[in-house]
Amino acid sequence: MSNDQAEPETKGVTSEVLATVDLGPEIEGMAGRQLRMRIVTMEPGGVYGPVHDHVDRPGLVYILQGTITDHRDGVAKDYGPGVGWPEDRNTTHWLENRGAIPAVEISVDIFRQTT
């Protein structure tokens, strides 16, 4: 994304939580954190923004259908069905669906629960 483009805002994205595990009772030092699995659908032209990082929220993404373009470090990379990517503390990105069909991903992450 060049400096003269507008900050990408989320549109055309739905997310459903499929399962969660409270990690506090499971792993010492993980109180207040949850392991979460979601199915995320991005309609054609959809955007998952704004630019965000994954500091303190590592995750993994797996594409089930369609193609998702991951924008990070000035590079746009397309991911199709059967592949995915990690999201770690060094990840700063935004996503979009440039395709003609809905893109569907499974997203698994560890996040801090809010009270």
C-alpha positions as semicolon CSV with decimal commas, in nm:
position;residue;x (nm);y (nm);z (nm)
1;M;0,000;0,000;0,000
2;S;0,149;0,332;-0,098
3;N;0,139;0,632;0,132
4;D;-0,125;0,808;-0,078
5;Q;-0,379;0,525;-0,046
6;A;-0,645;0,535;0,224
7;E;-0,611;0,310;0,526
8;P;-0,800;-0,013;0,442
9;E;-1,113;-0,057;0,652
10;T;-1,291;-0,386;0,716
11;K;-1,582;-0,453;0,483
12;G;-1,752;-0,767;0,352
13;V;-1,612;-0,988;0,630
14;T;-1,799;-1,219;0,865
15;S;-1,644;-1,422;1,144
16;E;-1,790;-1,706;1,351
17;V;-1,621;-1,851;1,659
18;L;-1,616;-2,231;1,623
19;A;-1,443;-2,323;1,950
20;T;-1,245;-2,175;2,239
21;V;-1,028;-2,311;2,520
22;D;-0,956;-2,108;2,832
23;L;-0,578;-2,149;2,862
24;G;-0,551;-2,037;3,227
25;P;-0,640;-2,379;3,374
26;E;-0,446;-2,559;3,101
27;I;-0,103;-2,390;3,101
28;E;0,070;-2,212;3,388
29;G;0,115;-1,841;3,317
30;M;-0,166;-1,826;3,059
31;A;-0,441;-1,689;3,284
32;G;-0,669;-1,453;3,093
33;R;-0,579;-1,599;2,752
34;Q;-0,788;-1,807;2,521
35;L;-0,715;-2,034;2,226
36;R;-0,976;-1,949;1,964
37;M;-1,075;-2,105;1,632
38;R;-1,286;-1,903;1,387
39;I;-1,419;-1,943;1,036
40;V;-1,384;-1,613;0,850
41;T;-1,561;-1,541;0,521
42;M;-1,448;-1,253;0,302
43;E;-1,682;-1,160;0,018
44;P;-1,540;-1,060;-0,324
45;G;-1,396;-0,711;-0,276
46;G;-1,390;-0,766;0,100
47;V;-1,114;-0,622;0,318
48;Y;-0,989;-0,725;0,662
49;G;-0,827;-0,409;0,792
50;P;-0,703;-0,175;0,904
51;V;-0,334;-0,254;0,903
52;H;-0,280;-0,445;1,228
53;D;-0,012;-0,643;1,406
54;H;-0,010;-0,969;1,598
55;V;0,201;-0,861;1,894
56;D;0,062;-1,060;2,190
57;R;-0,181;-1,247;1,957
58;P;-0,004;-1,520;1,756
59;G;-0,210;-1,717;1,510
60;L;-0,233;-1,947;1,210
61;V;-0,453;-1,916;0,903
62;Y;-0,562;-2,191;0,661
63;I;-0,753;-2,115;0,338
64;L;-1,050;-2,340;0,260
65;Q;-1,193;-2,161;-0,046
66;G;-1,108;-1,870;-0,272
67;T;-0,797;-1,656;-0,261
68;I;-0,688;-1,411;0,006
69;T;-0,425;-1,147;-0,063
70;D;-0,203;-1,079;0,239
71;H;-0,039;-0,734;0,234
72;R;0,272;-0,706;0,452
73;D;0,603;-0,524;0,427
74;G;0,495;-0,363;0,099
75;V;0,438;-0,704;-0,065
76;A;0,103;-0,852;-0,169
77;K;0,097;-1,233;-0,166
78;D;-0,197;-1,449;-0,277
79;Y;-0,296;-1,761;-0,083
80;G;-0,544;-2,013;-0,221
81;P;-0,712;-2,325;-0,087
82;G;-0,495;-2,571;0,102
83;V;-0,229;-2,323;0,214
84;G;-0,196;-2,066;0,487
85;W;0,045;-1,859;0,688
86;P;0,164;-1,790;1,043
87;E;0,092;-1,463;1,221
88;D;0,357;-1,385;1,485
89;R;0,484;-1,080;1,675
90;N;0,662;-0,962;1,358
91;T;0,344;-0,969;1,146
92;T;0,192;-0,635;1,046
93;H;-0,058;-0,667;0,762
94;W;-0,404;-0,633;0,613
95;L;-0,601;-0,875;0,392
96;E;-0,832;-0,857;0,094
97;N;-1,028;-1,078;-0,144
98;R;-0,956;-0,969;-0,502
99;G;-1,132;-1,278;-0,642
100;A;-1,479;-1,342;-0,781
101;I;-1,593;-1,590;-0,512
102;P;-1,606;-1,568;-0,133
103;A;-1,278;-1,655;0,040
104;V;-1,310;-1,873;0,348
105;E;-1,037;-1,927;0,606
106;I;-0,992;-2,102;0,936
107;S;-0,814;-1,872;1,181
108;V;-0,667;-2,001;1,507
109;D;-0,512;-1,759;1,755
110;I;-0,425;-1,702;2,118
111;F;-0,565;-1,381;2,254
112;R;-0,608;-1,195;2,579
113;Q;-0,966;-1,200;2,701
114;T;-1,116;-0,865;2,792
115;T;-1,318;-0,832;3,109
